[in-house]
CSV table of C-alpha atoms in Angstrom, one decimal:
chain,number,residue,atom,x,y,z
A,17,MET,CA,93.0,97.3,99.3
A,18,GLY,CA,94.7,94.4,101.8
A,19,ASP,CA,95.6,90.9,101.6
A,20,GLY,CA,95.5,90.2,105.4
A,21,GLN,CA,99.1,90.4,106.0
A,22,THR,CA,100.2,91.8,109.5
A,23,TRP,CA,102.6,94.9,108.5
A,24,ALA,CA,105.8,93.6,110.8
A,25,ALA,CA,109.0,95.7,111.7
A,26,ALA,CA,107.0,98.6,110.3
A,27,PRO,CA,108.6,102.4,110.9
A,28,ALA,CA,106.8,104.8,113.5
A,29,ALA,CA,104.8,107.6,111.8
A,30,ALA,CA,106.6,109.8,113.4
A,31,GLU,CA,109.8,108.6,111.7
A,32,ARG,CA,107.9,108.0,108.2
A,33,ALA,CA,105.7,111.5,108.3
A,34,ARG,CA,109.6,112.4,108.2
A,35,SER,CA,110.8,110.3,105.2
A,36,VAL,CA,107.9,111.5,103.5
A,37,ILE,CA,109.1,115.3,103.2
A,38,ALA,CA,113.1,113.8,103.0
A,39,ALA,CA,112.3,112.7,100.0
A,40,ALA,CA,109.3,114.0,98.7
A,41,TRP,CA,110.9,117.0,95.7
A,42,SER,CA,107.8,119.3,95.6
A,43,CYS,CA,105.4,120.8,97.8
A,44,ALA,CA,101.7,122.4,98.5
A,45,VAL,CA,100.5,125.4,100.1
A,46,THR,CA,97.3,126.7,101.2
A,47,SER,CA,97.0,130.2,103.5
A,48,GLU,CA,94.6,132.7,103.5
A,49,ALA,CA,96.8,134.0,99.8
A,50,GLY,CA,95.4,130.7,98.4
A,51,ARG,CA,97.1,127.9,96.9
A,52,GLU,CA,100.9,127.3,95.6
A,53,GLU,CA,103.2,124.9,94.9
A,54,PHE,CA,106.4,124.6,95.1
A,55,THR,CA,109.5,122.2,93.9
A,56,GLY,CA,112.9,121.9,95.6
A,57,ALA,CA,111.9,125.0,98.1
A,58,HIS,CA,111.6,122.8,101.1
A,59,SER,CA,113.7,121.9,104.2
A,60,VAL,CA,113.2,120.3,107.8
A,61,THR,CA,115.5,121.4,111.1
A,62,GLY,CA,116.6,118.9,113.6
A,63,ASP,CA,113.3,120.0,115.9
A,64,GLY,CA,111.1,119.2,113.1
A,65,ARG,CA,110.6,122.9,111.7
A,66,VAL,CA,110.0,123.6,107.8
A,67,LEU,CA,111.7,125.2,105.6
A,68,LEU,CA,110.8,127.2,102.9
A,69,ARG,CA,111.9,129.6,100.2
A,70,VAL,CA,109.3,130.8,97.8
A,71,PRO,CA,109.8,133.2,94.6
A,72,GLN,CA,109.9,136.6,95.3
A,73,ASP,CA,106.4,136.7,93.8
A,74,SER,CA,104.5,135.1,96.3
A,75,ALA,CA,102.1,135.5,98.5
A,76,LEU,CA,103.0,133.9,101.3
A,77,PRO,CA,105.8,136.0,103.3
A,78,ALA,CA,103.1,138.9,103.4
A,79,THR,CA,100.2,135.6,104.5
A,80,ALA,CA,103.0,135.4,107.6
A,81,ILE,CA,104.1,139.0,108.6
A,82,CYS,CA,99.4,139.4,108.8
A,83,ALA,CA,98.7,136.3,109.9
A,84,PRO,CA,97.0,136.6,114.1
A,85,ARG,CA,100.8,135.8,116.2
A,86,GLY,CA,100.7,132.3,117.6
A,87,GLU,CA,97.6,131.4,115.4
A,88,PRO,CA,97.4,128.7,112.6
A,89,SER,CA,98.4,130.6,109.6
A,90,ALA,CA,99.3,127.8,106.5
A,91,VAL,CA,99.0,124.2,105.8
A,92,LEU,CA,101.6,122.1,103.8
A,93,GLU,CA,100.5,119.0,102.1
A,94,PHE,CA,103.3,116.3,100.9
A,95,ALA,CA,102.7,113.4,98.6
A,96,ASP,CA,104.3,110.4,98.7
A,97,VAL,CA,104.4,108.6,95.4
A,98,ALA,CA,105.6,105.7,94.6
A,99,PRO,CA,108.8,105.6,91.9
A,100,VAL,CA,108.0,102.5,90.1
A,101,PRO,CA,104.8,102.8,87.3
A,102,VAL,CA,102.0,100.7,89.8
A,103,ARG,CA,98.4,101.7,90.5
A,104,SER,CA,97.3,104.1,93.0
A,105,ARG,CA,101.2,105.9,92.8
A,106,ILE,CA,100.3,108.0,95.6
A,107,ARG,CA,101.3,106.0,98.8
A,108,ALA,CA,100.9,107.9,101.7
A,109,ARG,CA,100.4,111.9,101.9
A,110,LEU,CA,100.9,114.2,105.1
A,111,TRP,CA,99.7,117.6,105.7
A,112,LEU,CA,101.3,120.1,108.7
A,113,ALA,CA,98.8,122.8,109.9
A,114,GLY,CA,100.8,125.6,111.7
A,115,ARG,CA,102.1,128.8,111.6
A,116,LEU,CA,104.9,130.8,109.8
A,117,THR,CA,107.8,133.9,110.2
A,118,ALA,CA,109.5,134.9,108.2
A,119,GLY,CA,112.8,134.7,108.2
A,120,GLU,CA,116.4,135.7,106.6
A,121,GLY,CA,115.4,134.0,103.0
A,122,HIS,CA,112.9,132.2,103.6
A,123,LEU,CA,109.9,131.0,105.3
A,124,ALA,CA,110.1,129.1,108.5
A,125,PHE,CA,106.8,126.8,109.2
A,126,HIS,CA,106.1,125.4,112.8
A,127,PRO,CA,103.9,122.6,112.8
A,128,THR,CA,100.9,122.4,114.8
A,129,ARG,CA,99.3,119.9,114.1
A,130,LEU,CA,100.2,117.0,111.7
A,131,VAL,CA,98.2,114.1,109.6
A,132,LEU,CA,99.5,110.8,108.1
A,133,ARG,CA,97.4,109.3,105.2
A,134,GLN,CA,98.5,106.2,104.6
A,135,SER,CA,96.3,102.6,102.6
A,136,ALA,CA,95.6,102.1,106.4
A,137,GLY,CA,94.2,104.9,107.3
A,138,ALA,CA,94.8,108.5,109.3
A,139,VAL,CA,97.1,109.2,112.4
A,140,VAL,CA,97.4,112.2,113.8
A,141,VAL,CA,101.5,112.0,114.7
A,142,ASP,CA,102.9,113.5,117.9
A,143,ARG,CA,104.7,116.8,117.8
A,144,GLU,CA,107.0,115.6,120.5
A,145,GLU,CA,107.8,112.2,118.7
A,146,PHE,CA,108.3,114.0,115.0
A,147,ALA,CA,110.9,116.6,115.9
A,148,ALA,CA,112.4,114.1,117.7
A,149,ALA,CA,112.3,111.4,115.0
A,150,ALA,CA,114.8,111.3,111.8
A,151,PRO,CA,113.9,109.7,107.8
A,152,ASP,CA,114.5,106.3,107.5
A,153,PRO,CA,118.3,106.1,106.5
A,154,LEU,CA,117.1,104.6,102.9
A,155,ALA,CA,115.0,107.7,102.0
A,156,THR,CA,116.7,110.0,99.4
A,157,ALA,CA,117.8,106.8,97.8
A,158,GLU,CA,114.6,105.0,97.8
A,159,ALA,CA,113.3,105.2,94.2
A,160,ARG,CA,116.7,104.3,91.8
A,161,LEU,CA,116.7,101.0,94.5
A,162,LEU,CA,113.7,100.5,93.6
A,163,THR,CA,113.3,101.4,89.8
A,164,HIS,CA,116.8,99.6,89.7
A,165,LEU,CA,115.3,96.3,91.4
A,166,ALA,CA,111.8,96.5,89.1
A,167,ASP,CA,114.4,97.2,85.9
A,168,CYS,CA,116.8,95.4,86.4
A,169,HIS,CA,115.8,91.9,89.2
A,170,GLY,CA,112.0,90.9,87.4
A,171,ASP,CA,113.5,87.6,87.9
A,172,ALA,CA,114.4,88.5,91.9
A,173,VAL,CA,110.8,90.6,92.2
A,174,GLU,CA,110.0,86.9,90.8
A,175,ARG,CA,111.4,84.6,93.3
A,176,LEU,CA,110.5,87.0,96.7
A,177,THR,CA,106.9,86.1,96.0
A,178,ARG,CA,107.1,82.7,96.6
A,179,LEU,CA,107.7,84.0,100.6
A,180,VAL,CA,103.7,85.6,100.4
A,181,ASP,CA,100.9,83.5,101.1
A,182,PRO,CA,99.7,81.9,97.9
A,183,ALA,CA,95.6,82.9,99.1
A,184,SER,CA,97.4,86.9,98.6
A,185,LEU,CA,98.3,86.0,95.3
A,186,HIS,CA,95.0,84.8,93.6
A,187,GLY,CA,94.3,86.2,90.6
A,188,ALA,CA,97.4,88.3,90.4
A,189,VAL,CA,98.5,89.7,87.2
A,190,ARG,CA,101.2,91.7,88.0
A,191,VAL,CA,103.7,91.7,91.5
A,192,ARG,CA,105.6,94.8,91.4
A,193,PRO,CA,108.0,96.6,94.2
A,194,LEU,CA,106.2,99.2,95.7
A,195,ALA,CA,108.3,100.5,98.7
A,196,VAL,CA,111.9,99.7,100.8
A,197,ASP,CA,112.6,100.7,104.0
A,198,ARG,CA,115.5,100.0,106.5
A,199,HIS,CA,112.7,97.2,108.0
A,200,GLY,CA,111.8,95.6,105.0
A,201,LEU,CA,109.9,95.9,101.7
A,202,THR,CA,107.0,95.9,100.4
A,203,LEU,CA,105.3,94.2,97.3
A,204,ARG,CA,102.6,96.3,95.3
A,205,ILE,CA,99.4,92.3,93.7
A,206,GLU,CA,98.1,93.6,90.2
A,207,ARG,CA,94.4,92.1,89.8
A,208,VAL,CA,93.0,92.6,86.9
A,209,ARG,CA,90.2,94.9,89.1
A,210,ALA,CA,92.3,94.9,92.7
A,211,HIS,CA,95.4,95.4,94.3
A,212,GLY,CA,97.0,94.4,97.4
A,213,ASP,CA,100.4,95.7,99.2
A,214,VAL,CA,102.5,92.1,101.2
A,215,ARG,CA,104.9,93.5,103.3
A,216,LEU,CA,108.5,91.0,103.5
A,217,PRO,CA,110.0,91.9,106.8
A,218,PHE,CA,113.5,92.1,107.1
A,219,HIS,CA,115.6,90.3,109.8
A,220,ARG,CA,117.2,93.1,111.2
A,221,PRO,CA,117.0,96.9,110.4
A,222,ALA,CA,118.7,98.0,106.8
A,223,ASP,CA,120.8,101.2,107.6
A,224,ASP,CA,122.9,101.7,104.9
A,225,LEU,CA,123.4,100.4,100.9
A,226,ALA,CA,125.7,97.5,102.3
A,227,GLN,CA,123.3,96.1,104.4
A,228,LEU,CA,119.6,96.4,102.3
A,229,THR,CA,121.6,94.3,100.1
A,230,GLU,CA,122.7,91.6,102.7
A,231,ARG,CA,119.4,91.9,104.0
A,232,VAL,CA,117.6,91.9,100.7
A,233,HIS,CA,119.9,88.5,99.4
A,234,VAL,CA,118.8,86.9,103.0
A,235,LEU,CA,115.1,87.7,101.4
A,236,LEU,CA,115.9,85.5,98.4
A,237,GLY,CA,117.9,82.5,100.5
A,238,ARG,CA,114.3,81.9,102.0
A,239,ALA,CA,112.6,82.4,98.4
A,240,ASP,CA,114.9,79.8,96.8
A,241,GLY,CA,113.5,77.5,99.1
A,242,ALA,CA,110.1,78.0,99.3
A,243,ALA,CA,107.6,76.3,96.6
A,244,CYS,CA,107.0,78.3,93.5
A,245,PRO,CA,103.7,80.1,94.6
A,246,ARG,CA,100.5,78.1,92.2
A,247,ALA,CA,99.0,81.0,91.1
A,248,LEU,CA,102.2,82.6,89.2
A,249,HIS,CA,102.8,79.7,88.0
A,250,ARG,CA,99.7,79.6,86.8
A,251,ARG,CA,99.9,83.0,85.4
A,252,HIS,CA,103.5,82.3,83.6
A,253,THR,CA,102.2,79.2,81.8
A,254,ASP,CA,99.1,80.8,80.1
A,255,ARG,CA,101.0,83.5,79.2
A,256,ASP,CA,104.2,81.0,78.0
A,257,GLY,CA,101.4,79.4,76.2
């Protein structure tokens, strides 16, 4: 559930959808032949087609050949999983309905409808916007970045909570980095029986790792000038005592 925070400077739905596919290592495909899951088998072309390299025993090539011309023949599903252990690790799901065509050494999936579901709800992604969008420049490095932040810089995460509305920290028992993109950093605030997410937008987008480092340092500088949240201060006092 949310904490009443406004998600400022967030990626558009089409960019988010492209980022989900770029970072995902696996996908599931449902067709008339059933449901199959593939690992490391997909890529996306510049015009938004999804290319699948499937094993020889897959039923998908036959489905692509036998499907009525022009009609949807499959649904692709991608899950966006938080790299840092948190509650409810699925951050988003992306479904693409469309048709499969056989190519040389691969299947080409042509999406006709795209639906992106995040914590705020589901949205239909425009096909042309999806085809024109690029994934977030940090998408493929996000898992490594967040894992390093959580494992090696817990003190920095704690400092960043000074930028969070104290009301959002009420009852907090743990704060973890949930997501990062060129527009900002998201923290997951966990309570005993619930959780909420808070977005910390950067002062300007980060297009590479060097810029991301600078943006995070700016956030930490702002945090150092803010008061320590009372909720977390009480939690640490109770724990240390």
